[in-house]
PDB file of C-alpha atoms in Angstrom:
ATOM      1  CA  ALA A  20      -0.635   0.423  -0.146  1.00 74.00           C
ATOM      2  CA  THR A  21       2.589   2.530   0.750  1.00 78.00           C
ATOM      3  CA  HIS A  22       4.727   1.636  -2.541  1.00 77.00           C
ATOM      4  CA  ARG A  23       1.196   2.514  -4.604  1.00 81.00           C
ATOM      5  CA  VAL A  24       0.970   5.730  -2.798  1.00 78.00           C
ATOM      6  CA  LEU A  25       4.079   6.919  -3.028  1.00 81.00           C
ATOM      7  CA  GLN A  26       4.063   6.052  -6.996  1.00 86.00           C
ATOM      8  CA  SER A  27       0.675   8.451  -6.557  1.00 86.00           C
ATOM      9  CA  HIS A  28       2.392  10.686  -5.605  1.00 84.00           C
ATOM     10  CA  GLU A  29       5.085  10.847  -7.993  1.00 89.00           C
ATOM     11  CA  GLN A  30       2.221  10.578 -10.634  1.00 90.00           C
ATOM     12  CA  ARG A  31       1.243  13.843  -9.553  1.00 89.00           C
ATOM     13  CA  ILE A  32       4.446  15.664  -9.571  1.00 90.00           C
ATOM     14  CA  THR A  33       5.575  14.649 -12.662  1.00 89.00           C
ATOM     15  CA  ALA A  34       1.765  15.842 -13.886  1.00 86.00           C
ATOM     16  CA  ALA A  35       1.914  18.790 -12.774  1.00 88.00           C
ATOM     17  CA  PHE A  36       5.819  19.503 -13.408  1.00 91.00           C
ATOM     18  CA  GLU A  37       4.799  18.678 -16.955  1.00 91.00           C
ATOM     19  CA  ARG A  38       1.810  20.719 -16.439  1.00 90.00           C
ATOM     20  CA  ASP A  39       3.785  24.357 -15.356  1.00 87.00           C
ATOM     21  CA  ALA A  40       6.679  23.284 -18.301  1.00 89.00           C
ATOM     22  CA  TRP A  41       4.121  23.307 -20.582  1.00 91.00           C
ATOM     23  CA  GLY A  42       2.630  26.335 -19.157  1.00 87.00           C
ATOM     24  CA  LEU A  43       6.567  28.043 -18.865  1.00 89.00           C
ATOM     25  CA  GLY A  44       7.307  26.676 -22.307  1.00 87.00           C
ATOM     26  CA  GLU A  45       4.129  28.276 -24.452  1.00 88.00           C
ATOM     27  CA  ARG A  46       4.176  31.933 -21.858  1.00 85.00           C
ATOM     28  CA  VAL A  47       8.330  31.850 -23.542  1.00 85.00           C
ATOM     29  CA  ASP A  48       7.123  31.366 -26.583  1.00 82.00           C
ATOM     30  CA  ALA A  49       4.472  34.060 -26.739  1.00 79.00           C
ATOM     31  CA  HIS A  50       6.734  36.429 -25.473  1.00 78.00           C
ATOM     32  CA  LEU A  51       9.565  35.729 -28.040  1.00 82.00           C
ATOM     33  CA  ARG A  52       6.719  35.941 -31.382  1.00 85.00           C
ATOM     34  CA  GLY A  53       6.604  39.263 -31.467  1.00 84.00           C
ATOM     35  CA  PRO A  54      10.012  39.989 -31.799  1.00 83.00           C
ATOM     36  CA  GLN A  55      10.440  37.464 -33.675  1.00 87.00           C
ATOM     37  CA  ARG A  56       8.043  39.247 -35.991  1.00 87.00           C
ATOM     38  CA  ALA A  57      10.106  42.101 -35.889  1.00 86.00           C
ATOM     39  CA  LEU A  58      13.215  40.734 -37.420  1.00 83.00           C
ATOM     40  CA  LEU A  59      11.309  38.888 -39.503  1.00 88.00           C
ATOM     41  CA  ALA A  60       9.656  42.094 -40.883  1.00 87.00           C
ATOM     42  CA  MET A  61      13.249  44.836 -41.038  1.00 89.00           C
ATOM     43  CA  PHE A  62      14.468  41.039 -43.149  1.00 88.00           C
ATOM     44  CA  SER A  63      12.598  41.133 -45.639  1.00 88.00           C
ATOM     45  CA  LEU A  64      11.998  45.064 -45.999  1.00 88.00           C
ATOM     46  CA  PHE A  65      16.342  44.780 -46.436  1.00 87.00           C
ATOM     47  CA  ASP A  66      15.176  41.433 -48.246  1.00 88.00           C
ATOM     48  CA  THR A  67      13.267  43.441 -51.176  1.00 89.00           C
ATOM     49  CA  GLN A  68      15.001  47.102 -51.333  1.00 86.00           C
ATOM     50  CA  GLN A  69      18.866  47.775 -53.001  1.00 81.00           C
ATOM     51  CA  SER A  70      19.575  49.819 -50.685  1.00 85.00           C
ATOM     52  CA  ILE A  71      17.729  51.078 -47.178  1.00 88.00           C
ATOM     53  CA  GLU A  72      18.193  55.220 -46.516  1.00 91.00           C
ATOM     54  CA  PRO A  73      18.447  55.527 -42.160  1.00 92.00           C
ATOM     55  CA  ASP A  74      15.533  57.720 -42.380  1.00 92.00           C
ATOM     56  CA  GLU A  75      13.723  54.293 -43.905  1.00 92.00           C
ATOM     57  CA  MET A  76      15.516  51.823 -41.546  1.00 92.00           C
ATOM     58  CA  ARG A  77      14.006  54.298 -39.449  1.00 93.00           C
ATOM     59  CA  ARG A  78      10.301  54.122 -39.377  1.00 91.00           C
ATOM     60  CA  ALA A  79      10.737  50.599 -39.856  1.00 91.00           C
ATOM     61  CA  ALA A  80      12.585  49.949 -37.009  1.00 93.00           C
ATOM     62  CA  ALA A  81      10.176  52.502 -34.668  1.00 92.00           C
ATOM     63  CA  ARG A  82       6.561  50.731 -35.224  1.00 87.00           C
ATOM     64  CA  TRP A  83       8.457  47.731 -34.486  1.00 88.00           C
ATOM     65  CA  LEU A  84      10.448  49.162 -31.362  1.00 91.00           C
ATOM     66  CA  GLU A  85       7.008  50.660 -30.055  1.00 89.00           C
ATOM     67  CA  ASP A  86       5.050  47.572 -29.714  1.00 85.00           C
ATOM     68  CA  GLN A  87       7.252  44.936 -28.597  1.00 84.00           C
ATOM     69  CA  PRO A  88       8.765  46.655 -25.300  1.00 82.00           C
ATOM     70  CA  ASN A  89      10.790  44.122 -24.657  1.00 82.00           C
ATOM     71  CA  LEU A  90      12.907  44.605 -28.437  1.00 87.00           C
ATOM     72  CA  VAL A  91      15.765  48.075 -27.157  1.00 90.00           C
ATOM     73  CA  ALA A  92      17.611  48.223 -30.647  1.00 94.00           C
ATOM     74  CA  ILE A  93      17.388  47.090 -34.117  1.00 94.00           C
ATOM     75  CA  GLY A  94      19.961  47.206 -36.011  1.00 93.00           C
ATOM     76  CA  HIS A  95      21.294  45.385 -39.645  1.00 93.00           C
ATOM     77  CA  SER A  96      25.364  44.255 -40.088  1.00 94.00           C
ATOM     78  CA  VAL A  97      26.508  44.260 -43.139  1.00 94.00           C
ATOM     79  CA  ARG A  98      29.328  41.652 -44.745  1.00 94.00           C
ATOM     80  CA  VAL A  99      31.865  43.304 -46.103  1.00 96.00           C
ATOM     81  CA  PRO A 100      35.441  41.656 -46.993  1.00 95.00           C
ATOM     82  CA  ARG A 101      38.207  43.694 -45.337  1.00 91.00           C
ATOM     83  CA  THR A 102      40.032  44.268 -47.813  1.00 93.00           C
ATOM     84  CA  ALA A 103      36.899  46.532 -49.141  1.00 96.00           C
ATOM     85  CA  LEU A 104      36.468  48.497 -45.947  1.00 95.00           C
ATOM     86  CA  GLN A 105      37.783  52.299 -46.905  1.00 97.00           C
ATOM     87  CA  ALA A 106      35.524  51.683 -49.774  1.00 97.00           C
ATOM     88  CA  PHE A 107      32.228  50.694 -47.832  1.00 97.00           C
ATOM     89  CA  GLU A 108      33.045  53.303 -44.746  1.00 97.00           C
ATOM     90  CA  ALA A 109      33.446  56.076 -47.261  1.00 97.00           C
ATOM     91  CA  GLN A 110      30.101  54.760 -49.072  1.00 96.00           C
ATOM     92  CA  ALA A 111      28.371  55.034 -44.702  1.00 96.00           C
ATOM     93  CA  SER A 112      29.976  57.601 -43.982  1.00 96.00           C
ATOM     94  CA  ALA A 113      28.002  59.809 -47.275  1.00 95.00           C
ATOM     95  CA  ALA A 114      24.402  57.525 -46.752  1.00 94.00           C
ATOM     96  CA  GLY A 115      24.150  58.688 -43.164  1.00 94.00           C
ATOM     97  CA  PRO A 116      22.883  58.509 -40.837  1.00 95.00           C
ATOM     98  CA  VAL A 117      26.923  59.367 -39.392  1.00 96.00           C
ATOM     99  CA  PRO A 118      29.122  62.026 -41.441  1.00 96.00           C
ATOM    100  CA  ASP A 119      32.214  60.049 -39.848  1.00 96.00           C
ATOM    101  CA  TYR A 120      31.121  55.964 -39.205  1.00 97.00           C
ATOM    102  CA  GLN A 121      33.999  53.387 -39.312  1.00 97.00           C
ATOM    103  CA  VAL A 122      33.634  49.611 -38.465  1.00 96.00           C
ATOM    104  CA  PHE A 123      35.797  48.873 -35.925  1.00 94.00           C
ATOM    105  CA  ASP A 124      37.237  45.622 -33.850  1.00 90.00           C
ATOM    106  CA  ARG A 125      36.018  45.234 -29.811  1.00 88.00           C
ATOM    107  CA  PRO A 126      39.396  45.514 -27.947  1.00 82.00           C
ATOM    108  CA  GLU A 127      38.103  41.737 -26.619  1.00 77.00           C
ATOM    109  CA  SER A 128      38.766  40.547 -29.078  1.00 70.00           C
ATOM    110  CA  GLY A 129      42.173  40.850 -30.139  1.00 65.00           C
ATOM    111  CA  PRO A 130      44.237  40.372 -33.329  1.00 60.00           C
ATOM    112  CA  LEU A 131      41.685  39.635 -36.078  1.00 66.00           C
ATOM    113  CA  GLU A 132      43.754  39.770 -38.894  1.00 65.00           C
ATOM    114  CA  GLY A 133      43.600  36.216 -40.567  1.00 71.00           C
ATOM    115  CA  ASP A 134      39.888  36.922 -41.126  1.00 77.00           C
ATOM    116  CA  SER A 135      38.639  38.187 -44.841  1.00 86.00           C
ATOM    117  CA  ASP A 136      35.079  38.795 -43.825  1.00 92.00           C
ATOM    118  CA  VAL A 137      34.087  42.145 -40.832  1.00 93.00           C
ATOM    119  CA  LEU A 138      29.696  41.754 -39.648  1.00 95.00           C
ATOM    120  CA  ALA A 139      29.896  45.037 -39.152  1.00 96.00           C
ATOM    121  CA  ILE A 140      26.524  46.236 -37.188  1.00 97.00           C
ATOM    122  CA  ARG A 141      25.643  49.724 -40.543  1.00 97.00           C
ATOM    123  CA  TYR A 142      22.278  49.912 -38.761  1.00 96.00           C
ATOM    124  CA  ILE A 143      20.642  50.764 -35.723  1.00 96.00           C
ATOM    125  CA  GLU A 144      18.106  51.628 -34.348  1.00 96.00           C
ATOM    126  CA  PRO A 145      17.196  54.740 -31.389  1.00 95.00           C
ATOM    127  CA  LEU A 146      20.619  55.273 -32.521  1.00 96.00           C
ATOM    128  CA  ALA A 147      21.538  57.864 -30.264  1.00 94.00           C
ATOM    129  CA  PRO A 148      21.666  55.369 -26.799  1.00 95.00           C
ATOM    130  CA  ASN A 149      22.771  53.043 -29.539  1.00 95.00           C
ATOM    131  CA  ARG A 150      25.197  55.144 -30.927  1.00 95.00           C
ATOM    132  CA  ARG A 151      28.510  53.125 -29.924  1.00 94.00           C
ATOM    133  CA  ALA A 152      27.193  50.068 -31.738  1.00 95.00           C
ATOM    134  CA  LEU A 153      27.238  51.830 -35.205  1.00 97.00           C
ATOM    135  CA  GLY A 154      30.143  49.792 -36.796  1.00 97.00           C
ATOM    136  CA  VAL A 155      31.490  47.000 -34.838  1.00 96.00           C
ATOM    137  CA  ASN A 156      32.164  44.455 -36.161  1.00 95.00           C
ATOM    138  CA  GLN A 157      30.224  41.597 -34.943  1.00 94.00           C
ATOM    139  CA  LEU A 158      33.004  38.750 -35.442  1.00 92.00           C
ATOM    140  CA  SER A 159      34.471  40.821 -33.312  1.00 91.00           C
ATOM    141  CA  ILE A 160      33.181  40.314 -30.208  1.00 91.00           C
ATOM    142  CA  PRO A 161      33.138  36.222 -29.232  1.00 89.00           C
ATOM    143  CA  ALA A 162      30.068  35.703 -28.107  1.00 91.00           C
ATOM    144  CA  ALA A 163      28.285  36.536 -30.824  1.00 91.00           C
ATOM    145  CA  ARG A 164      30.875  35.237 -33.437  1.00 88.00           C
ATOM    146  CA  ALA A 165      30.543  32.147 -31.521  1.00 89.00           C
ATOM    147  CA  ALA A 166      26.061  32.161 -32.321  1.00 92.00           C
ATOM    148  CA  ILE A 167      27.079  33.676 -35.565  1.00 90.00           C
ATOM    149  CA  GLU A 168      29.415  30.021 -37.053  1.00 88.00           C
ATOM    150  CA  GLN A 169      26.456  27.927 -35.340  1.00 90.00           C
ATOM    151  CA  LEU A 170      24.629  29.741 -38.559  1.00 84.00           C
ATOM    152  CA  LEU A 171      26.706  29.259 -41.487  1.00 75.00           C
TER     153      LEU A 171
END
């Protein structure tokens, strides 16, 4: 009889755990659905246009940033060969959103001369609080690099 009571108790605990885990999974999924839609919308914008002007990026990102309180920034990065960086920086500086656009590696990355490409943040909104991120080579951030390499 004691064995049946323990077995019944374990089944109740297992059922409660599974119910709670499922509910938590549903809440996490719902929490991430809005940011996922924002990312897909921004991807579609850049995928369907030859080029995007800074004002277009600002307007497109503004709606998502207003509607999704968990999003603090939306950006767009461009893969650029290191050999083409000077021309890319000149074009980005001329087009905006800032006149002194420069690609840079984060200091904690160590030497990256062996990399043939950079993955530079070209646009980020809202710009003012995120200005320091504009131009960062995401491959120079160890955690970002690891995630990017898994995707490629």
